[in-house]
Every structure is written in C-alpha cells, then in structure tokens.
Amino acid sequence: MTPSTLDALIEALRCLPGVGPKSAQRMAYHLLQRDQRGAARLAAALGQAIEVLRHCARCNTFTELEVCERCANPQRDHRLLCVVEMPADLAMMEQTHAYKGLYFVLMGRMSPLDGIGPRELKLDRLVERATDGVVEEVILATNFTNEGEVTAHTVSELLGARGLKVSRIARGVPVGGEIEHTDIGTIAQALIERRSV
Amino acid sequence: MTPSTLDALIEALRCLPGVGPKSAQRMAYHLLQRDQRGAARLAAALGQAIEVLRHCARCNTFTELEVCERCANPQRDHRLLCVVEMPADLAMMEQTHAYKGLYFVLMGRMSPLDGIGPRELKLDRLVERATDGVVEEVILATNFTNEGEVTAHTVSELLGARGLKVSRIARGVPVGGEIEHTDIGTIAQALIERRSV
C-alpha cells in the first residue's frame, strides 16, 4: 500500500555511505515534508555533478576541466608532486599555505584485504605522471594508517626504481590518524620535516 | 581552487537530516568515485518524488493519488480513525494486522518549544476529517514521548468537545519509546488494550 515513488526514493537514498533503511526513511520524509526545495537542489546538484565533473588528466582530482586550474597554474612549483589519498586531503594541504607544488590524488588507498592493489588504484597513472621529466621530487602524504603506509611504501618502491627522489611527510601527524582530521599546524610541520625514503 | 560543482553538491547534501560538512563531503566523493549510477538514480528518485507525491486528501499520508488506496478501500472499517505522527508509524501499525480501520497522519507532532502548535500541525484538518459523520472512534497512536503525549492530549480535547469517542492505544509501548522502533507484538497488544480518554 505504500506508494512506490516513496519506496523508490527511500531505496535510492541508501546508496549514500552510512545510510541504512531507517535513516533513508527519515531523510525521505524530511525532504518531502520539510525541505522540497533542498530536495530539488540536491537532485539538480547530483545531475550536474555527474554530468560535468571528471578527473583532472594530470592530478586526478575532480574538476570541470580537462586539466584543473591548479595543474595549469605556472605559478606552482611543477618540480614537486605531492601524493594524497582523497581531494579532502588535498584541500587540507592547501590550507597550510606551506606547499606550492602540484598534487596527485589517488582517489583511494591500497587495501590488500579488500583486494585493492596497485592495479585497482591505477598506480601506473601516477608513475606516468611522476616521470614526465619535470617532476623532481614526489612527496607522499597518504594517511598514517596501515593502508596509507602500505600505499606510501608501494609508491616509493615504484618511483624510487625509476630514479625519482621520494619523500614522506614527517610523522608529525599522529600515528593512526588521518590527514583530513589533523590540525593545520601539524600538517605544516610534517611538510617541512619530510624525510627521504 | 576546488571546483564549484563539487562544492554545490556537498552543500546540497547538507539538506539531509543529520548530515554535517564532513559527512556531506564523504558522501559526495563516494557517489562520484564509486557509485555514479546510484547518484543518478537518487537524482531521478528525488525529482520523481517531488513531482508526483502529494498528501492524501483524506489521511494526509504521501501518495501519488488524490485519495490513497487505503482510504478508498471499502473493505476497511471507515468508523475507526487512527491518528499517527508519521507514515513510518502507519506502516508499523499495518504490519500488526490487528487494525482494519483508517488513518490520519499528522506528519509531525506538537512541539511547543519549537513553536509547533495545533495551527502549525494543521489539526483543523484532522477535526474536519474526524467529523465526517462516518468516523465513530478516533484512536490516538502518537508516540509516548512528551511531544507525542501533548499531541494526543490536544487532539483528544479537540475531538472530545465534538462528541467523538477518543481512545489512546495502551501504554504497552515503553514510556519514552517511539512506535516506529517498537516490536510488532507490543504494538498489537497496545491496540487491543486502547482505553477511552
């Protein structure tokens, strides 16, 4: 007897991470009852994002352009390439104002237990990017979790074998912590104290 | 430097209840990176729901029709009207198979502290519905929270003054608990033991 349109909305909301059946129901009622404008805005934003956003051909982050503004900016130091897991990490690095180089966003991390290895993470694209002849140093700023460390180790082996200088931001970031949730001062310190690996 | 389309999506996701800036960011990355089909389905479901769903002219629940299938069903006992807060409560009542009457969904509850009184809850529509000359008994099945009890009390005064028999489902539902999260057996018992108010 429940209307199928409502069921479809509740079911569709469950594609959001961390949203179970009860939360999805609550969200659907909230949107329909109290925030139809928000729902319309969300529908439009989703459609627009799917339509317009793509991965930057150089740094792999989300952008509307073929090459994002940051990668196209001659003011940045193109000899430095900082590798991060997610765009949120990149945003935190930028907020430190302690780094003027470029980035490569992995859009994930190695997770052998989940079957995410170098191939699934498409590390060959990072290798290709880092060996463009301009990059001199690759700074690894993956998280200091087990998975982030495995990722950093794998990347350093791959790039070190190709004669690139590879460094890791200093362990000023608390062990087991995540960059996204670290204070800016700690990240700035970790950038300065990066060590060769 | 962050693309505005991505920012717009993250901002739009915050219209969901219980979703702060970090969750919204996580949801946006998840959808873009791992579940673009889910995102497209969600956008379509939102658009469809806003377009198609309305409130049943009789019971006020969400439906695609002018009058929902349940209210239009001659097999139901039209002399009984059960008042619930939300469609989720209605769904739980139905699952008990202990009730064959009709419903009125308030789509909320009185909350004096939040400025939600009888007018904001549009209790006049309930009064109009309950005084159609067919309804003989109104069963109050609002939550046994403070707000649900205030709502039940107000409704019983409004309808009692018009000579209607008003009952409250038995307090088999734990005090402070919510109907949506109660087991079906307890709800069935509470329906049977409803008392006149």
Tab-separated table of C-alpha atoms in Angstrom:
chain	number	residue	atom	x	y	z
A	1	MET	CA	0.000	0.000	0.000
A	2	THR	CA	2.997	2.308	0.454
A	3	PRO	CA	3.432	4.428	-2.656
A	4	SER	CA	6.130	3.071	-4.912
A	5	THR	CA	7.553	6.524	-5.653
A	6	LEU	CA	8.294	6.935	-1.944
A	7	ASP	CA	9.808	3.448	-1.758
A	8	ALA	CA	11.992	4.241	-4.744
A	9	LEU	CA	13.259	7.408	-3.071
A	10	ILE	CA	13.987	5.590	0.207
A	11	GLU	CA	15.806	2.860	-1.688
A	12	ALA	CA	17.780	5.403	-3.728
A	13	LEU	CA	18.914	7.248	-0.587
A	14	ARG	CA	20.554	4.038	0.608
A	15	CYS	CA	23.313	4.487	-1.972
A	16	LEU	CA	24.728	7.124	0.398
A	17	PRO	CA	27.501	5.741	2.622
A	18	GLY	CA	26.387	5.062	6.207
A	19	VAL	CA	22.683	5.362	5.407
A	20	GLY	CA	20.585	2.331	6.407
A	21	PRO	CA	16.848	1.709	5.880
A	22	LYS	CA	15.706	3.755	8.902
A	23	SER	CA	17.905	6.753	8.083
A	24	ALA	CA	16.825	6.621	4.455
A	25	GLN	CA	13.181	6.674	5.541
A	26	ARG	CA	13.799	9.599	7.872
A	27	MET	CA	15.643	11.511	5.134
A	28	ALA	CA	12.854	10.902	2.619
A	29	TYR	CA	10.149	12.133	4.998
A	30	HIS	CA	12.237	15.134	5.944
A	31	LEU	CA	12.841	16.138	2.332
A	32	LEU	CA	9.228	15.644	1.252
A	33	GLN	CA	7.691	17.233	4.297
A	34	ARG	CA	10.082	19.977	5.281
A	35	ASP	CA	12.580	20.668	2.525
A	36	GLN	CA	11.292	20.119	-1.000
A	37	ARG	CA	13.496	22.977	-2.205
A	38	GLY	CA	16.522	21.261	-0.693
A	39	ALA	CA	15.494	18.036	-2.400
A	40	ALA	CA	15.171	19.787	-5.753
A	41	ARG	CA	18.555	21.449	-5.240
A	42	LEU	CA	20.112	18.091	-4.347
A	43	ALA	CA	18.623	16.411	-7.417
A	44	ALA	CA	19.984	19.187	-9.622
A	45	ALA	CA	23.408	19.161	-7.930
A	46	LEU	CA	23.691	15.396	-8.368
A	47	GLY	CA	22.714	15.603	-12.014
A	48	GLN	CA	25.096	18.482	-12.613
A	49	ALA	CA	27.984	16.754	-10.818
A	50	ILE	CA	27.565	13.515	-12.762
A	51	GLU	CA	27.290	15.474	-15.977
A	52	VAL	CA	30.117	17.930	-15.513
A	53	LEU	CA	32.708	16.570	-13.085
A	54	ARG	CA	35.574	14.466	-14.352
A	55	HIS	CA	39.078	13.590	-13.223
A	56	CYS	CA	41.868	16.059	-13.978
A	57	ALA	CA	44.109	14.478	-16.609
A	58	ARG	CA	47.162	15.437	-14.563
A	59	CYS	CA	46.310	15.255	-10.844
A	60	ASN	CA	43.219	13.016	-10.986
A	61	THR	CA	41.109	15.216	-8.673
A	62	PHE	CA	37.529	16.183	-9.519
A	63	THR	CA	37.256	19.121	-11.896
A	64	GLU	CA	35.050	20.500	-14.650
A	65	LEU	CA	38.108	20.960	-16.859
A	66	GLU	CA	40.375	18.629	-18.825
A	67	VAL	CA	43.272	19.861	-16.666
A	68	CYS	CA	42.358	21.554	-13.389
A	69	GLU	CA	43.276	25.167	-12.635
A	70	ARG	CA	45.929	24.150	-10.136
A	71	CYS	CA	47.787	21.864	-12.565
A	72	ALA	CA	47.556	24.548	-15.268
A	73	ASN	CA	48.929	27.261	-12.975
A	74	PRO	CA	52.540	28.229	-13.944
A	75	GLN	CA	52.969	29.896	-10.521
A	76	ARG	CA	53.039	26.479	-8.826
A	77	ASP	CA	56.306	24.564	-8.492
A	78	HIS	CA	55.933	21.823	-11.113
A	79	ARG	CA	59.018	20.025	-9.805
A	80	LEU	CA	57.197	18.928	-6.660
A	81	LEU	CA	54.401	16.345	-6.737
A	82	CYS	CA	52.506	15.583	-3.555
A	83	VAL	CA	50.549	12.303	-3.486
A	84	VAL	CA	47.370	12.272	-1.381
A	85	GLU	CA	44.556	9.763	-0.984
A	86	MET	CA	41.490	11.993	-1.420
A	87	PRO	CA	40.547	15.532	-2.530
A	88	ALA	CA	39.758	16.359	1.117
A	89	ASP	CA	43.426	15.705	1.945
A	90	LEU	CA	44.492	17.996	-0.883
A	91	ALA	CA	42.224	20.730	0.495
A	92	MET	CA	43.851	20.394	3.931
A	93	MET	CA	47.353	20.574	2.431
A	94	GLU	CA	46.397	23.739	0.570
A	95	GLN	CA	45.090	25.349	3.723
A	96	THR	CA	48.526	25.111	5.316
A	97	HIS	CA	49.899	27.536	2.658
A	98	ALA	CA	53.161	25.608	3.225
A	99	TYR	CA	53.242	23.927	-0.171
A	100	LYS	CA	53.418	25.429	-3.646
A	101	GLY	CA	53.937	22.286	-5.709
A	102	LEU	CA	51.388	20.116	-7.506
A	103	TYR	CA	49.393	17.077	-6.419
A	104	PHE	CA	48.353	13.634	-7.455
A	105	VAL	CA	45.117	12.388	-5.906
A	106	LEU	CA	44.951	8.588	-5.679
A	107	MET	CA	41.186	8.606	-5.036
A	108	GLY	CA	41.672	5.805	-2.562
A	109	ARG	CA	44.362	3.755	-0.894
A	110	MET	CA	45.830	0.281	-1.173
A	111	SER	CA	43.859	-2.234	0.814
A	112	PRO	CA	45.093	-5.778	0.167
A	113	LEU	CA	42.345	-7.238	2.391
A	114	ASP	CA	39.700	-5.593	0.186
A	115	GLY	CA	41.506	-6.610	-2.981
A	116	ILE	CA	42.647	-3.071	-3.754
A	117	GLY	CA	46.208	-3.360	-5.018
A	118	PRO	CA	48.436	-1.237	-7.277
A	119	ARG	CA	46.376	-2.180	-10.328
A	120	GLU	CA	42.977	-1.308	-8.812
A	121	LEU	CA	44.401	2.005	-7.609
A	122	LYS	CA	45.828	2.554	-11.105
A	123	LEU	CA	49.257	3.429	-9.784
A	124	ASP	CA	50.596	3.233	-13.341
A	125	ARG	CA	48.950	6.608	-13.969
A	126	LEU	CA	50.861	8.078	-11.027
A	127	VAL	CA	54.098	6.571	-12.372
A	128	GLU	CA	53.386	8.072	-15.777
A	129	ARG	CA	52.607	11.467	-14.231
A	130	ALA	CA	55.687	11.477	-11.982
A	131	THR	CA	58.059	10.507	-14.805
A	132	ASP	CA	57.175	13.439	-17.074
A	133	GLY	CA	60.735	14.733	-16.808
A	134	VAL	CA	59.704	17.848	-14.894
A	135	VAL	CA	58.893	16.328	-11.503
A	136	GLU	CA	61.998	16.050	-9.349
A	137	GLU	CA	60.547	15.030	-6.019
A	138	VAL	CA	57.442	13.113	-5.050
A	139	ILE	CA	56.136	13.839	-1.556
A	140	LEU	CA	53.990	11.074	-0.111
A	141	ALA	CA	51.156	12.464	2.005
A	142	THR	CA	48.952	9.407	2.331
A	143	ASN	CA	47.393	8.794	5.727
A	144	PHE	CA	49.431	7.313	8.577
A	145	THR	CA	47.039	4.404	8.846
A	146	ASN	CA	48.114	0.878	7.924
A	147	GLU	CA	46.586	1.226	4.480
A	148	GLY	CA	48.110	4.659	3.908
A	149	GLU	CA	51.545	3.365	4.938
A	150	VAL	CA	51.268	0.359	2.624
A	151	THR	CA	50.302	2.740	-0.164
A	152	ALA	CA	53.245	5.046	0.575
A	153	HIS	CA	55.635	2.101	0.679
A	154	THR	CA	54.403	0.711	-2.641
A	155	VAL	CA	54.548	4.092	-4.360
A	156	SER	CA	58.045	4.789	-3.048
A	157	GLU	CA	59.270	1.451	-4.404
A	158	LEU	CA	57.676	2.075	-7.791
A	159	LEU	CA	59.044	5.605	-8.147
A	160	GLY	CA	62.379	5.015	-6.434
A	161	ALA	CA	63.078	2.285	-9.022
A	162	ARG	CA	62.706	4.981	-11.673
A	163	GLY	CA	65.315	7.206	-10.062
A	164	LEU	CA	62.939	9.774	-8.615
A	165	LYS	CA	63.521	11.386	-5.253
A	166	VAL	CA	60.691	10.263	-3.000
A	167	SER	CA	59.941	11.728	0.421
A	168	ARG	CA	57.298	11.134	3.072
A	169	ILE	CA	55.786	13.938	5.132
A	170	ALA	CA	57.110	13.770	8.692
A	171	ARG	CA	55.322	11.668	11.236
A	172	GLY	CA	54.101	14.799	12.951
A	173	VAL	CA	50.700	13.538	12.018
A	174	PRO	CA	49.657	11.261	14.890
A	175	VAL	CA	50.202	7.576	14.121
A	176	GLY	CA	46.868	6.006	13.225
A	177	GLY	CA	45.420	9.441	12.498
A	178	GLU	CA	44.029	10.744	9.234
A	179	ILE	CA	45.245	13.858	7.435
A	180	GLU	CA	41.766	15.150	6.827
A	181	HIS	CA	41.176	15.427	10.555
A	182	THR	CA	44.561	16.855	11.579
A	183	ASP	CA	45.161	20.457	12.579
A	184	ILE	CA	46.843	22.676	10.000
A	185	GLY	CA	49.916	23.447	12.132
A	186	THR	CA	50.779	19.773	12.473
A	187	ILE	CA	50.431	19.251	8.748
A	188	ALA	CA	52.650	22.273	8.017
A	189	GLN	CA	55.317	20.863	10.375
A	190	ALA	CA	55.068	17.467	8.743
A	191	LEU	CA	55.601	19.029	5.326
A	192	ILE	CA	58.721	20.859	6.460
A	193	GLU	CA	60.180	17.776	8.142
A	194	ARG	CA	59.583	15.403	5.262
A	195	ARG	CA	62.303	12.775	5.038
A	196	SER	CA	63.827	10.923	2.090
A	197	VAL	CA	62.757	7.296	1.706
B	1	MET	CA	40.511	26.165	-6.449
B	2	THR	CA	38.012	23.454	-5.506
B	3	PRO	CA	35.534	23.009	-8.350
B	4	SER	CA	32.265	24.798	-7.687
B	5	THR	CA	30.150	21.919	-8.998
B	6	LEU	CA	31.606	19.701	-6.292
B	7	ASP	CA	31.045	22.383	-3.659
B	8	ALA	CA	27.444	22.753	-4.785
B	9	LEU	CA	26.891	19.004	-4.429
B	10	ILE	CA	28.472	18.912	-0.956
B	11	GLU	CA	26.354	21.886	0.109
B	12	ALA	CA	23.199	20.327	-1.344
B	13	LEU	CA	23.795	17.055	0.533
B	14	ARG	CA	23.677	19.007	3.794
B	15	CYS	CA	19.909	19.407	3.420
B	16	LEU	CA	19.699	15.773	4.562
B	17	PRO	CA	18.948	15.474	8.281
B	18	GLY	CA	21.972	14.535	10.380
B	19	VAL	CA	24.477	15.272	7.603
B	20	GLY	CA	27.223	17.762	8.501
B	21	PRO	CA	30.030	19.133	6.319
B	22	LYS	CA	32.346	16.114	6.729
B	23	SER	CA	29.607	13.548	6.033
B	24	ALA	CA	28.442	15.542	3.031
B	25	GLN	CA	31.993	15.585	1.661
B	26	ARG	CA	32.350	11.847	2.217
B	27	MET	CA	29.008	11.192	0.521
B	28	ALA	CA	29.920	13.358	-2.484
B	29	TYR	CA	33.269	11.602	-3.013
B	30	HIS	CA	31.623	8.216	-2.592
B	31	LEU	CA	28.934	8.972	-5.164
B	32	LEU	CA	31.309	10.488	-7.704
B	33	GLN	CA	34.025	7.916	-7.285
B	34	ARG	CA	32.204	4.686	-6.558
B	35	ASP	CA	28.503	4.972	-7.304
B	36	GLN	CA	27.628	7.307	-10.158
B	37	ARG	CA	24.717	5.034	-11.063
B	38	GLY	CA	23.398	5.346	-7.508
B	39	ALA	CA	23.776	9.117	-7.723
B	40	ALA	CA	21.852	9.222	-10.989
B	41	ARG	CA	19.136	7.001	-9.514
B	42	LEU	CA	18.929	9.236	-6.436
B	43	ALA	CA	18.642	12.386	-8.569
B	44	ALA	CA	15.845	10.796	-10.580
B	45	ALA	CA	14.050	9.466	-7.479
B	46	LEU	CA	14.178	12.899	-5.842
B	47	GLY	CA	12.832	14.587	-8.950
B	48	GLN	CA	10.103	11.981	-9.349
B	49	ALA	CA	9.086	12.168	-5.685
B	50	ILE	CA	8.829	15.970	-5.713
B	51	GLU	CA	6.887	15.837	-8.955
B	52	VAL	CA	4.481	13.037	-8.172
B	53	LEU	CA	3.980	12.659	-4.426
B	54	ARG	CA	1.296	14.647	-2.641
B	55	HIS	CA	-0.717	14.309	0.539
B	56	CYS	CA	-3.813	12.090	0.513
B	57	ALA	CA	-6.858	14.362	0.798
B	58	ARG	CA	-8.259	12.081	3.490
B	59	CYS	CA	-5.419	10.646	5.582
B	60	ASN	CA	-2.636	13.113	4.731
B	61	THR	CA	-0.008	10.441	4.018
B	62	PHE	CA	2.205	10.563	0.920
B	63	THR	CA	0.564	9.165	-2.193
B	64	GLU	CA	0.518	9.599	-5.951
B	65	LEU	CA	-3.298	9.757	-5.886
B	66	GLU	CA	-5.841	12.360	-4.802
B	67	VAL	CA	-7.124	9.831	-2.237
B	68	CYS	CA	-4.788	6.965	-1.350
B	69	GLU	CA	-5.678	3.329	-1.969
B	70	ARG	CA	-6.214	2.637	1.710
B	71	CYS	CA	-8.698	5.454	2.240
B	72	ALA	CA	-10.543	4.440	-0.935
B	73	ASN	CA	-10.780	0.794	0.141
B	74	PRO	CA	-14.382	-0.143	1.124
B	75	GLN	CA	-13.035	-3.260	2.917
B	76	ARG	CA	-11.525	-1.082	5.668
B	77	ASP	CA	-13.626	-0.066	8.684
B	78	HIS	CA	-14.364	3.589	7.985
B	79	ARG	CA	-15.774	4.068	11.500
B	80	LEU	CA	-12.296	3.841	13.027
B	81	LEU	CA	-9.669	6.542	12.552
B	82	CYS	CA	-6.187	6.005	13.917
B	83	VAL	CA	-4.025	9.122	14.349
B	84	VAL	CA	-0.266	8.658	13.903
B	85	GLU	CA	2.636	11.060	13.675
B	86	MET	CA	4.445	9.800	10.575
B	87	PRO	CA	3.967	7.380	7.645
B	88	ALA	CA	6.546	5.070	9.253
B	89	ASP	CA	4.205	4.704	12.260
B	90	LEU	CA	1.334	3.869	9.928
B	91	ALA	CA	3.458	1.186	8.278
B	92	MET	CA	4.195	-0.380	11.675
B	93	MET	CA	0.504	-0.374	12.638
B	94	GLU	CA	-0.336	-2.097	9.368
B	95	GLN	CA	2.263	-4.775	9.957
B	96	THR	CA	0.468	-5.850	13.137
B	97	HIS	CA	-2.572	-6.908	11.050
B	98	ALA	CA	-4.526	-6.001	14.215
B	99	TYR	CA	-6.276	-2.958	12.777
B	100	LYS	CA	-8.659	-2.661	9.854
B	101	GLY	CA	-9.750	0.969	10.231
B	102	LEU	CA	-8.371	4.075	8.534
B	103	TYR	CA	-5.624	6.513	9.497
B	104	PHE	CA	-4.799	10.161	9.786
B	105	VAL	CA	-1.099	11.007	9.513
B	106	LEU	CA	-0.191	14.234	11.316
B	107	MET	CA	3.183	14.485	9.545
B	108	GLY	CA	4.718	15.685	12.777
B	109	ARG	CA	3.884	16.287	16.411
B	110	MET	CA	3.144	19.224	18.659
B	111	SER	CA	6.303	20.779	19.982
B	112	PRO	CA	5.564	23.981	21.913
B	113	LEU	CA	9.276	24.641	22.449
B	114	ASP	CA	9.822	24.654	18.683
B	115	GLY	CA	6.727	26.745	18.081
B	116	ILE	CA	4.760	23.849	16.615
B	117	GLY	CA	1.243	24.133	17.983
B	118	PRO	CA	-2.200	22.997	16.796
B	119	ARG	CA	-2.159	25.558	13.990
B	120	GLU	CA	1.283	24.607	12.633
B	121	LEU	CA	0.266	20.936	12.748
B	122	LYS	CA	-2.998	21.872	10.972
B	123	LEU	CA	-5.121	19.980	13.464
B	124	ASP	CA	-8.215	21.619	11.945
B	125	ARG	CA	-7.837	19.215	9.011
B	126	LEU	CA	-7.912	16.279	11.429
B	127	VAL	CA	-11.017	17.717	13.114
B	128	GLU	CA	-12.681	18.120	9.734
B	129	ARG	CA	-11.731	14.568	8.736
B	130	ALA	CA	-12.889	13.042	12.032
B	131	THR	CA	-16.263	14.833	11.979
B	132	ASP	CA	-17.349	13.494	8.597
B	133	GLY	CA	-20.290	11.700	10.244
B	134	VAL	CA	-18.861	8.253	9.484
B	135	VAL	CA	-15.995	8.113	11.969
B	136	GLU	CA	-17.194	6.871	15.372
B	137	GLU	CA	-13.932	6.432	17.213
B	138	VAL	CA	-10.568	8.111	16.948
B	139	ILE	CA	-7.637	6.039	18.179
B	140	LEU	CA	-4.607	8.088	19.182
B	141	ALA	CA	-1.368	6.322	18.278
B	142	THR	CA	1.112	9.169	18.619
B	143	ASN	CA	4.434	8.354	20.270
B	144	PHE	CA	4.689	8.002	24.034
B	145	THR	CA	7.243	10.767	24.174
B	146	ASN	CA	6.462	14.113	25.809
B	147	GLU	CA	5.646	15.638	22.455
B	148	GLY	CA	3.510	12.700	21.375
B	149	GLU	CA	1.588	12.816	24.671
B	150	VAL	CA	0.988	16.562	24.340
B	151	THR	CA	-0.261	15.929	20.813
B	152	ALA	CA	-2.582	13.132	21.968
B	153	HIS	CA	-3.923	15.289	24.797
B	154	THR	CA	-4.627	18.235	22.500
B	155	VAL	CA	-6.305	16.075	19.865
B	156	SER	CA	-8.450	14.327	22.476
B	157	GLU	CA	-9.650	17.685	23.818
B	158	LEU	CA	-10.444	18.963	20.334
B	159	LEU	CA	-12.348	15.871	19.262
B	160	GLY	CA	-13.921	15.052	22.630
B	161	ALA	CA	-15.501	18.528	22.587
B	162	ARG	CA	-17.219	17.483	19.345
B	163	GLY	CA	-18.763	14.388	20.920
B	164	LEU	CA	-16.431	11.850	19.286
B	165	LYS	CA	-15.235	8.780	21.143
B	166	VAL	CA	-11.478	9.149	21.516
B	167	SER	CA	-9.163	6.377	22.687
B	168	ARG	CA	-5.426	6.036	23.195
B	169	ILE	CA	-3.510	2.878	22.382
B	170	ALA	CA	-2.464	1.140	25.586
B	171	ARG	CA	0.779	2.063	27.214
B	172	GLY	CA	2.213	-1.271	26.224
B	173	VAL	CA	4.632	0.766	24.192
B	174	PRO	CA	7.506	1.570	26.556
B	175	VAL	CA	7.296	5.071	28.062
B	176	GLY	CA	9.736	7.344	26.236
B	177	GLY	CA	9.871	4.904	23.335
B	178	GLU	CA	8.859	5.510	19.751
B	179	ILE	CA	6.309	3.492	17.838
B	180	GLU	CA	8.494	3.174	14.807
B	181	HIS	CA	11.080	1.262	16.832
B	182	THR	CA	8.725	-0.971	18.843
B	183	ASP	CA	8.200	-4.655	18.175
B	184	ILE	CA	5.005	-5.620	16.375
B	185	GLY	CA	3.638	-7.786	19.213
B	186	THR	CA	3.760	-4.893	21.664
B	187	ILE	CA	2.006	-2.609	19.201
B	188	ALA	CA	-0.719	-5.222	18.607
B	189	GLN	CA	-1.268	-5.516	22.377
B	190	ALA	CA	-1.418	-1.739	22.723
B	191	LEU	CA	-4.089	-1.585	20.022
B	192	ILE	CA	-6.238	-4.187	21.779
B	193	GLU	CA	-5.910	-2.501	25.174
B	194	ARG	CA	-6.703	1.001	23.979
B	195	ARG	CA	-8.539	2.989	26.655
B	196	SER	CA	-11.151	5.742	26.433
B	197	VAL	CA	-9.876	9.249	27.208
